[in-house]
Amino acid sequence: MGATFGERSVGFSGLTVSRAGLGTMTWGRDTHAEDARACVHRFVDAGGSLIDTAPAYGRGEAERLLGRMFRSDVQREDLVIATKAGFVFREGARVVDTSRAALLDDLRGSLERLRTDYVDLWQVHAWGHAPLDETLAALDFAVTSGMARYVGVSNFVGWQTATASTWQRAVPGRAPIVSNQVEYSLLARRAEVEVLPALQHFGMGFFPWSPLGRGVLTGKYRTGVPRGSRGATQHFHWYVEPYLEPRSRAVVEAVAKAADGLGMTPAQVAYVWVRDAPGVTAPLLGVRSAAHLEPYLEAEDMTLPPEIARALDDVSGGPNEARDL
């Protein structure tokens, strides 16, 4: 059967996950049902457990696809399902609403689409304008009612993470914030400044999204925007474009050079750098087919030599101060 994904604990909580997660942002739009099903089968067969989704992904279709798989493709108890709340569609536009009513409406909708009584990790998708105590009270209710086992946040910067965690710790009985997920890769290292130190201080897990720099670190954009890539689509061009500038190209070339020397692919180098970076629990992989998952499974037995990891640190923004602690 080959290599299998290992496990990691989510901070100081009792939740454990595979050390890679399966992201579903493209499900129901760029990733069709049969490809999503094949991805999940291969992921679970390889020991993967964490699947991250959200009501905003495909306007609920990602959750529906996963929910349908519980009928015949995979056992619910074999997975750690993480979903989110707080992004809603109003008059065709996506807005952030972190009020108690909006969050709990999202959660109930997620449970219905996922065809399950609970989610393992429920996350506030973004910092909103509702009073923070109201937002966090919704998390408490989700846990005490049994609709969520654990709660976390997503896209919170350092001070927001610390504020939410401190509030939950202030009174016994509140549900602790166990994790945060923000973008983190060799092209996006801002999390090292405040987010990762905050997570370490509060004993929280970290789920990096877009660990391959929105696909750019695979090297596929080195000579242009290939047909069929996210960068070539009207709905995802904006997502890829920020990393097609000269500084990013220099990082991509360094990754490609390291890959050549190590007998790895650029995608594997970029992934392993994130997976093994200090404070990381599980990178979220947005693969669109089972075949795209294979290189990361093969990388389970791979590590970067310390001098290569540090060289990539240097070329992508400077030393990672936590690496030698």
mmCIF file of C-alpha atoms in Angstrom:
data_model
loop_
_atom_site.group_PDB
_atom_site.id
_atom_site.type_symbol
_atom_site.label_atom_id
_atom_site.label_comp_id
_atom_site.label_asym_id
_atom_site.label_seq_id
_atom_site.Cartn_x
_atom_site.Cartn_y
_atom_site.Cartn_z
ATOM 1 C CA MET A 1 0.000 0.000 0.000
ATOM 2 C CA GLY A 2 3.035 2.290 0.339
ATOM 3 C CA ALA A 3 3.456 5.326 2.528
ATOM 4 C CA THR A 4 0.634 6.534 4.753
ATOM 5 C CA PHE A 5 -0.042 9.893 6.344
ATOM 6 C CA GLY A 6 1.107 10.204 9.930
ATOM 7 C CA GLU A 7 -0.872 11.865 12.725
ATOM 8 C CA ARG A 8 -0.462 15.010 14.781
ATOM 9 C CA SER A 9 -2.282 16.477 17.765
ATOM 10 C CA VAL A 10 -4.101 19.781 17.307
ATOM 11 C CA GLY A 11 -2.278 21.946 19.798
ATOM 12 C CA PHE A 12 -2.905 20.930 23.390
ATOM 13 C CA SER A 13 -6.390 19.598 22.627
ATOM 14 C CA GLY A 14 -7.443 15.959 22.464
ATOM 15 C CA LEU A 15 -8.114 16.189 18.737
ATOM 16 C CA THR A 16 -5.741 14.326 16.425
ATOM 17 C CA VAL A 17 -5.615 14.625 12.631
ATOM 18 C CA SER A 18 -3.571 13.322 9.745
ATOM 19 C CA ARG A 19 -0.549 15.519 9.125
ATOM 20 C CA ALA A 20 -2.034 16.556 5.811
ATOM 21 C CA GLY A 21 -5.599 17.705 5.250
ATOM 22 C CA LEU A 22 -7.761 17.590 2.159
ATOM 23 C CA GLY A 23 -9.165 20.979 1.133
ATOM 24 C CA THR A 24 -12.433 21.236 -0.778
ATOM 25 C CA MET A 25 -12.582 24.841 -1.999
ATOM 26 C CA THR A 26 -12.857 23.758 -5.656
ATOM 27 C CA TRP A 27 -15.397 20.969 -5.094
ATOM 28 C CA GLY A 28 -18.625 21.425 -7.007
ATOM 29 C CA ARG A 29 -17.042 23.873 -9.424
ATOM 30 C CA ASP A 30 -13.596 22.914 -10.756
ATOM 31 C CA THR A 31 -13.528 19.501 -9.070
ATOM 32 C CA HIS A 32 -16.349 17.226 -10.201
ATOM 33 C CA ALA A 33 -18.084 14.657 -8.013
ATOM 34 C CA GLU A 34 -16.265 11.623 -9.405
ATOM 35 C CA ASP A 35 -12.856 13.260 -8.907
ATOM 36 C CA ALA A 36 -13.750 14.357 -5.374
ATOM 37 C CA ARG A 37 -14.872 10.822 -4.568
ATOM 38 C CA ALA A 38 -11.644 9.332 -5.920
ATOM 39 C CA CYS A 39 -9.601 11.845 -3.888
ATOM 40 C CA VAL A 40 -11.381 10.923 -0.676
ATOM 41 C CA HIS A 41 -10.987 7.198 -1.299
ATOM 42 C CA ARG A 42 -7.244 7.537 -1.918
ATOM 43 C CA PHE A 43 -6.823 9.955 0.990
ATOM 44 C CA VAL A 44 -8.562 7.661 3.484
ATOM 45 C CA ASP A 45 -6.812 4.550 2.143
ATOM 46 C CA ALA A 46 -3.524 6.338 2.815
ATOM 47 C CA GLY A 47 -4.431 7.113 6.421
ATOM 48 C CA GLY A 48 -5.730 10.621 5.821
ATOM 49 C CA SER A 49 -8.486 11.835 8.133
ATOM 50 C CA LEU A 50 -8.808 15.658 8.034
ATOM 51 C CA ILE A 51 -11.145 17.098 5.410
ATOM 52 C CA ASP A 52 -11.679 20.856 5.493
ATOM 53 C CA THR A 53 -14.742 22.435 3.925
ATOM 54 C CA ALA A 54 -17.118 25.385 4.305
ATOM 55 C CA PRO A 55 -20.645 26.474 3.314
ATOM 56 C CA ALA A 56 -19.063 29.059 1.009
ATOM 57 C CA TYR A 57 -17.276 26.409 -1.074
ATOM 58 C CA GLY A 58 -19.390 25.880 -4.164
ATOM 59 C CA ARG A 59 -22.211 27.615 -2.252
ATOM 60 C CA GLY A 60 -22.697 24.464 -0.190
ATOM 61 C CA GLU A 61 -21.982 21.924 -2.927
ATOM 62 C CA ALA A 62 -18.655 20.875 -1.390
ATOM 63 C CA GLU A 63 -20.437 19.864 1.812
ATOM 64 C CA ARG A 64 -23.197 18.120 -0.157
ATOM 65 C CA LEU A 65 -20.653 16.074 -2.098
ATOM 66 C CA LEU A 66 -18.977 14.978 1.109
ATOM 67 C CA GLY A 67 -22.297 14.194 2.757
ATOM 68 C CA ARG A 68 -23.321 11.952 -0.125
ATOM 69 C CA MET A 69 -20.096 9.985 0.275
ATOM 70 C CA PHE A 70 -21.102 8.905 3.777
ATOM 71 C CA ARG A 71 -23.871 6.775 2.309
ATOM 72 C CA SER A 72 -21.620 4.369 0.425
ATOM 73 C CA ASP A 73 -18.030 5.569 -0.005
ATOM 74 C CA VAL A 74 -16.537 6.243 3.412
ATOM 75 C CA GLN A 75 -17.405 5.822 7.087
ATOM 76 C CA ARG A 76 -18.155 9.072 8.911
ATOM 77 C CA GLU A 77 -16.136 7.958 11.946
ATOM 78 C CA ASP A 78 -13.019 7.542 9.788
ATOM 79 C CA LEU A 79 -12.898 11.274 9.084
ATOM 80 C CA VAL A 80 -12.201 14.464 10.980
ATOM 81 C CA ILE A 81 -14.606 16.920 9.381
ATOM 82 C CA ALA A 82 -13.745 20.597 9.722
ATOM 83 C CA THR A 83 -16.128 23.218 8.407
ATOM 84 C CA LYS A 84 -16.651 26.920 8.914
ATOM 85 C CA ALA A 85 -19.265 29.617 9.310
ATOM 86 C CA GLY A 86 -19.558 33.357 8.846
ATOM 87 C CA PHE A 87 -19.489 33.837 5.077
ATOM 88 C CA VAL A 88 -22.979 34.241 3.654
ATOM 89 C CA PHE A 89 -24.359 35.170 0.234
ATOM 90 C CA ARG A 90 -26.683 38.146 0.042
ATOM 91 C CA GLU A 91 -27.969 39.467 -3.275
ATOM 92 C CA GLY A 92 -25.268 37.484 -5.064
ATOM 93 C CA ALA A 93 -22.404 38.884 -2.985
ATOM 94 C CA ARG A 94 -20.437 37.082 -0.292
ATOM 95 C CA VAL A 95 -20.325 39.001 2.986
ATOM 96 C CA VAL A 96 -18.954 38.283 6.437
ATOM 97 C CA ASP A 97 -21.596 37.875 9.145
ATOM 98 C CA THR A 98 -20.361 36.532 12.475
ATOM 99 C CA SER A 99 -23.515 37.208 14.463
ATOM 100 C CA ARG A 100 -24.821 34.346 16.587
ATOM 101 C CA ALA A 101 -27.854 33.833 14.348
ATOM 102 C CA ALA A 102 -25.823 33.732 11.132
ATOM 103 C CA LEU A 103 -23.183 31.398 12.538
ATOM 104 C CA LEU A 104 -25.663 28.890 13.953
ATOM 105 C CA ASP A 105 -27.737 29.012 10.764
ATOM 106 C CA ASP A 106 -24.568 28.148 8.870
ATOM 107 C CA LEU A 107 -23.817 25.272 11.228
ATOM 108 C CA ARG A 108 -27.287 23.779 10.984
ATOM 109 C CA GLY A 109 -27.088 24.044 7.203
ATOM 110 C CA SER A 110 -23.677 22.370 7.221
ATOM 111 C CA LEU A 111 -24.929 19.457 9.306
ATOM 112 C CA GLU A 112 -27.850 18.970 6.928
ATOM 113 C CA ARG A 113 -25.642 19.062 3.829
ATOM 114 C CA LEU A 114 -23.014 16.822 5.431
ATOM 115 C CA ARG A 115 -25.686 14.366 6.647
ATOM 116 C CA THR A 116 -24.134 14.158 10.084
ATOM 117 C CA ASP A 117 -25.108 15.070 13.629
ATOM 118 C CA TYR A 118 -21.833 16.815 14.429
ATOM 119 C CA VAL A 119 -18.624 18.216 12.974
ATOM 120 C CA ASP A 120 -15.266 17.547 14.564
ATOM 121 C CA LEU A 121 -13.975 21.102 14.174
ATOM 122 C CA TRP A 122 -16.161 24.169 13.601
ATOM 123 C CA GLN A 123 -14.359 27.387 12.685
ATOM 124 C CA VAL A 124 -15.247 31.054 12.386
ATOM 125 C CA HIS A 125 -14.295 31.691 8.760
ATOM 126 C CA ALA A 126 -13.119 35.285 9.256
ATOM 127 C CA TRP A 127 -13.067 38.134 11.760
ATOM 128 C CA GLY A 128 -16.374 39.974 11.545
ATOM 129 C CA HIS A 129 -18.144 43.075 12.770
ATOM 130 C CA ALA A 130 -20.400 41.373 15.315
ATOM 131 C CA PRO A 131 -19.379 41.739 18.973
ATOM 132 C CA LEU A 132 -16.717 39.121 19.674
ATOM 133 C CA ASP A 133 -18.489 37.834 22.776
ATOM 134 C CA GLU A 134 -21.578 37.137 20.659
ATOM 135 C CA THR A 135 -19.522 35.277 18.059
ATOM 136 C CA LEU A 136 -17.764 33.181 20.668
ATOM 137 C CA ALA A 137 -21.006 32.436 22.511
ATOM 138 C CA ALA A 138 -22.170 30.696 19.326
ATOM 139 C CA LEU A 139 -19.085 28.478 19.518
ATOM 140 C CA ASP A 140 -19.884 27.621 23.124
ATOM 141 C CA PHE A 141 -23.428 26.674 22.171
ATOM 142 C CA ALA A 142 -22.223 24.496 19.310
ATOM 143 C CA VAL A 143 -20.015 22.487 21.656
ATOM 144 C CA THR A 144 -22.460 22.197 24.568
ATOM 145 C CA SER A 145 -25.263 21.166 22.200
ATOM 146 C CA GLY A 146 -23.119 18.444 20.646
ATOM 147 C CA MET A 147 -23.135 19.958 17.147
ATOM 148 C CA ALA A 148 -19.348 20.451 17.254
ATOM 149 C CA ARG A 149 -16.638 18.586 19.130
ATOM 150 C CA TYR A 150 -14.029 21.351 18.929
ATOM 151 C CA VAL A 151 -13.958 24.951 17.710
ATOM 152 C CA GLY A 152 -11.394 27.103 15.998
ATOM 153 C CA VAL A 153 -10.912 30.196 13.873
ATOM 154 C CA SER A 154 -9.763 30.924 10.343
ATOM 155 C CA ASN A 155 -7.958 33.918 8.833
ATOM 156 C CA PHE A 156 -7.534 35.593 12.237
ATOM 157 C CA VAL A 157 -4.368 37.677 12.549
ATOM 158 C CA GLY A 158 -2.252 37.529 15.689
ATOM 159 C CA TRP A 159 -4.090 40.006 17.906
ATOM 160 C CA GLN A 160 -7.467 38.603 16.867
ATOM 161 C CA THR A 161 -6.319 35.069 17.689
ATOM 162 C CA ALA A 162 -5.012 36.150 21.078
ATOM 163 C CA THR A 163 -8.135 38.139 21.899
ATOM 164 C CA ALA A 164 -10.487 35.262 21.073
ATOM 165 C CA SER A 165 -8.408 32.699 22.928
ATOM 166 C CA THR A 166 -8.048 34.902 26.008
ATOM 167 C CA TRP A 167 -11.806 35.546 26.121
ATOM 168 C CA GLN A 168 -12.559 31.832 26.019
ATOM 169 C CA ARG A 169 -10.038 31.085 28.753
ATOM 170 C CA ALA A 170 -11.342 33.816 31.054
ATOM 171 C CA VAL A 171 -14.326 31.843 32.352
ATOM 172 C CA PRO A 172 -14.370 28.085 33.067
ATOM 173 C CA GLY A 173 -16.734 26.165 30.855
ATOM 174 C CA ARG A 174 -16.246 28.135 27.674
ATOM 175 C CA ALA A 175 -15.119 26.149 24.627
ATOM 176 C CA PRO A 176 -11.402 26.712 24.039
ATOM 177 C CA ILE A 177 -10.184 27.838 20.627
ATOM 178 C CA VAL A 178 -8.014 24.916 19.520
ATOM 179 C CA SER A 179 -6.778 26.060 16.094
ATOM 180 C CA ASN A 180 -6.398 28.718 13.454
ATOM 181 C CA GLN A 181 -5.931 28.400 9.713
ATOM 182 C CA VAL A 182 -4.340 31.099 7.597
ATOM 183 C CA GLU A 183 -2.375 31.174 4.371
ATOM 184 C CA TYR A 184 1.211 29.991 4.779
ATOM 185 C CA SER A 185 3.801 28.999 2.200
ATOM 186 C CA LEU A 186 7.192 29.992 0.865
ATOM 187 C CA LEU A 187 5.334 32.824 -0.893
ATOM 188 C CA ALA A 188 3.288 33.892 2.152
ATOM 189 C CA ARG A 189 5.182 33.838 5.437
ATOM 190 C CA ARG A 190 3.347 36.593 7.288
ATOM 191 C CA ALA A 191 1.986 34.045 9.770
ATOM 192 C CA GLU A 192 5.458 33.791 11.315
ATOM 193 C CA VAL A 193 5.304 37.388 12.540
ATOM 194 C CA GLU A 194 2.380 37.192 14.979
ATOM 195 C CA VAL A 195 0.006 34.316 14.194
ATOM 196 C CA LEU A 196 2.382 31.440 14.863
ATOM 197 C CA PRO A 197 3.778 32.970 18.082
ATOM 198 C CA ALA A 198 0.204 33.479 19.314
ATOM 199 C CA LEU A 199 -0.726 29.888 18.493
ATOM 200 C CA GLN A 200 2.337 28.598 20.296
ATOM 201 C CA HIS A 201 1.604 30.733 23.350
ATOM 202 C CA PHE A 202 -1.988 29.483 23.599
ATOM 203 C CA GLY A 203 -1.240 25.871 22.666
ATOM 204 C CA MET A 204 -3.276 25.939 19.458
ATOM 205 C CA GLY A 205 -2.948 23.971 16.241
ATOM 206 C CA PHE A 206 -2.196 25.504 12.858
ATOM 207 C CA PHE A 207 -3.658 24.513 9.479
ATOM 208 C CA PRO A 208 -1.912 26.362 6.628
ATOM 209 C CA TRP A 209 -4.081 26.873 3.575
ATOM 210 C CA SER A 210 -2.558 27.147 0.122
ATOM 211 C CA PRO A 211 0.803 25.632 1.163
ATOM 212 C CA LEU A 212 1.824 25.539 -2.518
ATOM 213 C CA GLY A 213 1.474 29.283 -2.979
ATOM 214 C CA ARG A 214 -1.901 29.006 -4.746
ATOM 215 C CA GLY A 215 -0.325 26.467 -7.091
ATOM 216 C CA VAL A 216 2.532 28.712 -8.191
ATOM 217 C CA LEU A 217 5.179 26.761 -6.228
ATOM 218 C CA THR A 218 4.493 23.656 -8.307
ATOM 219 C CA GLY A 219 6.392 25.415 -11.102
ATOM 220 C CA LYS A 220 3.511 25.195 -13.557
ATOM 221 C CA TYR A 221 3.539 28.980 -14.119
ATOM 222 C CA ARG A 222 7.299 29.307 -14.783
ATOM 223 C CA THR A 223 6.802 29.898 -18.522
ATOM 224 C CA GLY A 224 3.299 31.364 -18.532
ATOM 225 C CA VAL A 225 -0.250 30.576 -17.474
ATOM 226 C CA PRO A 226 -1.104 27.059 -18.690
ATOM 227 C CA ARG A 227 -4.515 26.242 -20.083
ATOM 228 C CA GLY A 228 -6.686 24.465 -17.536
ATOM 229 C CA SER A 229 -4.868 25.964 -14.519
ATOM 230 C CA ARG A 230 -6.582 28.061 -11.866
ATOM 231 C CA GLY A 231 -4.742 31.102 -13.172
ATOM 232 C CA ALA A 232 -6.400 30.639 -16.554
ATOM 233 C CA THR A 233 -9.941 30.688 -15.177
ATOM 234 C CA GLN A 234 -12.009 33.833 -14.853
ATOM 235 C CA HIS A 235 -13.108 32.990 -11.306
ATOM 236 C CA PHE A 236 -9.631 32.141 -9.939
ATOM 237 C CA HIS A 237 -7.301 34.401 -11.935
ATOM 238 C CA TRP A 238 -7.414 37.005 -9.164
ATOM 239 C CA TYR A 239 -6.361 34.309 -6.691
ATOM 240 C CA VAL A 240 -3.170 33.328 -8.540
ATOM 241 C CA GLU A 241 -2.101 36.660 -10.044
ATOM 242 C CA PRO A 242 -0.467 38.161 -6.894
ATOM 243 C CA TYR A 243 2.185 35.416 -7.003
ATOM 244 C CA LEU A 244 3.141 35.845 -10.649
ATOM 245 C CA GLU A 245 5.430 38.823 -9.980
ATOM 246 C CA PRO A 246 9.281 38.858 -10.009
ATOM 247 C CA ARG A 247 9.892 38.214 -6.298
ATOM 248 C CA SER A 248 7.716 35.110 -6.393
ATOM 249 C CA ARG A 249 9.443 33.913 -9.554
ATOM 250 C CA ALA A 250 12.780 34.018 -7.742
ATOM 251 C CA VAL A 251 11.393 31.842 -4.947
ATOM 252 C CA VAL A 252 9.909 29.399 -7.456
ATOM 253 C CA GLU A 253 13.291 29.085 -9.184
ATOM 254 C CA ALA A 254 14.989 28.376 -5.847
ATOM 255 C CA VAL A 255 12.412 25.683 -5.083
ATOM 256 C CA ALA A 256 12.939 24.145 -8.519
ATOM 257 C CA LYS A 257 16.726 24.134 -8.015
ATOM 258 C CA ALA A 258 16.342 22.439 -4.619
ATOM 259 C CA ALA A 259 13.991 19.873 -6.130
ATOM 260 C CA ASP A 260 16.492 19.012 -8.871
ATOM 261 C CA GLY A 261 19.225 18.439 -6.319
ATOM 262 C CA LEU A 262 17.070 16.352 -3.984
ATOM 263 C CA GLY A 263 15.295 14.189 -6.560
ATOM 264 C CA MET A 264 11.956 15.677 -5.578
ATOM 265 C CA THR A 265 9.357 17.702 -7.455
ATOM 266 C CA PRO A 266 8.995 21.437 -6.745
ATOM 267 C CA ALA A 267 5.549 20.728 -5.277
ATOM 268 C CA GLN A 268 7.023 18.189 -2.866
ATOM 269 C CA VAL A 269 9.749 20.588 -1.750
ATOM 270 C CA ALA A 270 7.228 23.375 -1.121
ATOM 271 C CA TYR A 271 4.856 21.025 0.697
ATOM 272 C CA VAL A 272 7.502 19.421 2.939
ATOM 273 C CA TRP A 273 8.889 22.863 3.829
ATOM 274 C CA VAL A 274 5.429 23.855 5.157
ATOM 275 C CA ARG A 275 4.573 20.489 6.715
ATOM 276 C CA ASP A 276 7.754 20.433 8.782
ATOM 277 C CA ALA A 277 7.900 24.148 9.629
ATOM 278 C CA PRO A 278 7.737 24.962 13.369
ATOM 279 C CA GLY A 279 4.187 25.098 14.707
ATOM 280 C CA VAL A 280 2.434 23.499 11.719
ATOM 281 C CA THR A 281 -0.170 20.820 12.407
ATOM 282 C CA ALA A 282 -1.403 19.883 8.922
ATOM 283 C CA PRO A 283 -1.214 21.725 5.589
ATOM 284 C CA LEU A 284 -4.476 21.717 3.629
ATOM 285 C CA LEU A 285 -4.008 20.329 0.124
ATOM 286 C CA GLY A 286 -6.427 21.527 -2.546
ATOM 287 C CA VAL A 287 -5.847 18.696 -5.014
ATOM 288 C CA ARG A 288 -8.371 18.191 -7.798
ATOM 289 C CA SER A 289 -7.790 14.504 -8.551
ATOM 290 C CA ALA A 290 -6.472 11.370 -6.879
ATOM 291 C CA ALA A 291 -3.464 11.495 -9.194
ATOM 292 C CA HIS A 292 -2.607 14.966 -7.891
ATOM 293 C CA LEU A 293 -2.606 13.573 -4.347
ATOM 294 C CA GLU A 294 0.076 10.946 -5.042
ATOM 295 C CA PRO A 295 3.168 13.212 -4.917
ATOM 296 C CA TYR A 296 2.247 14.381 -1.411
ATOM 297 C CA LEU A 297 1.674 10.854 -0.214
ATOM 298 C CA GLU A 298 5.065 9.902 -1.654
ATOM 299 C CA ALA A 299 6.549 12.824 0.282
ATOM 300 C CA GLU A 300 5.542 11.330 3.638
ATOM 301 C CA ASP A 301 8.968 9.702 3.896
ATOM 302 C CA MET A 302 10.794 12.786 2.623
ATOM 303 C CA THR A 303 12.449 15.549 4.622
ATOM 304 C CA LEU A 304 14.459 18.594 3.635
ATOM 305 C CA PRO A 305 18.082 18.757 4.798
ATOM 306 C CA PRO A 306 18.356 21.544 7.391
ATOM 307 C CA GLU A 307 20.670 23.575 5.164
ATOM 308 C CA ILE A 308 18.154 23.429 2.293
ATOM 309 C CA ALA A 309 15.264 24.447 4.558
ATOM 310 C CA ARG A 310 17.280 27.415 5.816
ATOM 311 C CA ALA A 311 18.328 28.398 2.302
ATOM 312 C CA LEU A 312 14.666 28.441 1.261
ATOM 313 C CA ASP A 313 13.919 30.519 4.362
ATOM 314 C CA ASP A 314 16.550 33.035 3.290
ATOM 315 C CA VAL A 315 15.404 33.355 -0.307
ATOM 316 C CA SER A 316 11.713 33.639 0.601
ATOM 317 C CA GLY A 317 11.895 36.319 3.275
ATOM 318 C CA GLY A 318 14.606 35.613 5.787
ATOM 319 C CA PRO A 319 15.356 33.207 8.640
ATOM 320 C CA ASN A 320 12.521 31.514 10.491
ATOM 321 C CA GLU A 321 13.379 32.468 14.055
ATOM 322 C CA ALA A 322 11.384 29.543 15.467
ATOM 323 C CA ARG A 323 13.357 26.928 13.514
ATOM 324 C CA ASP A 324 16.264 26.815 15.973
ATOM 325 C CA LEU A 325 14.287 27.183 19.208
#
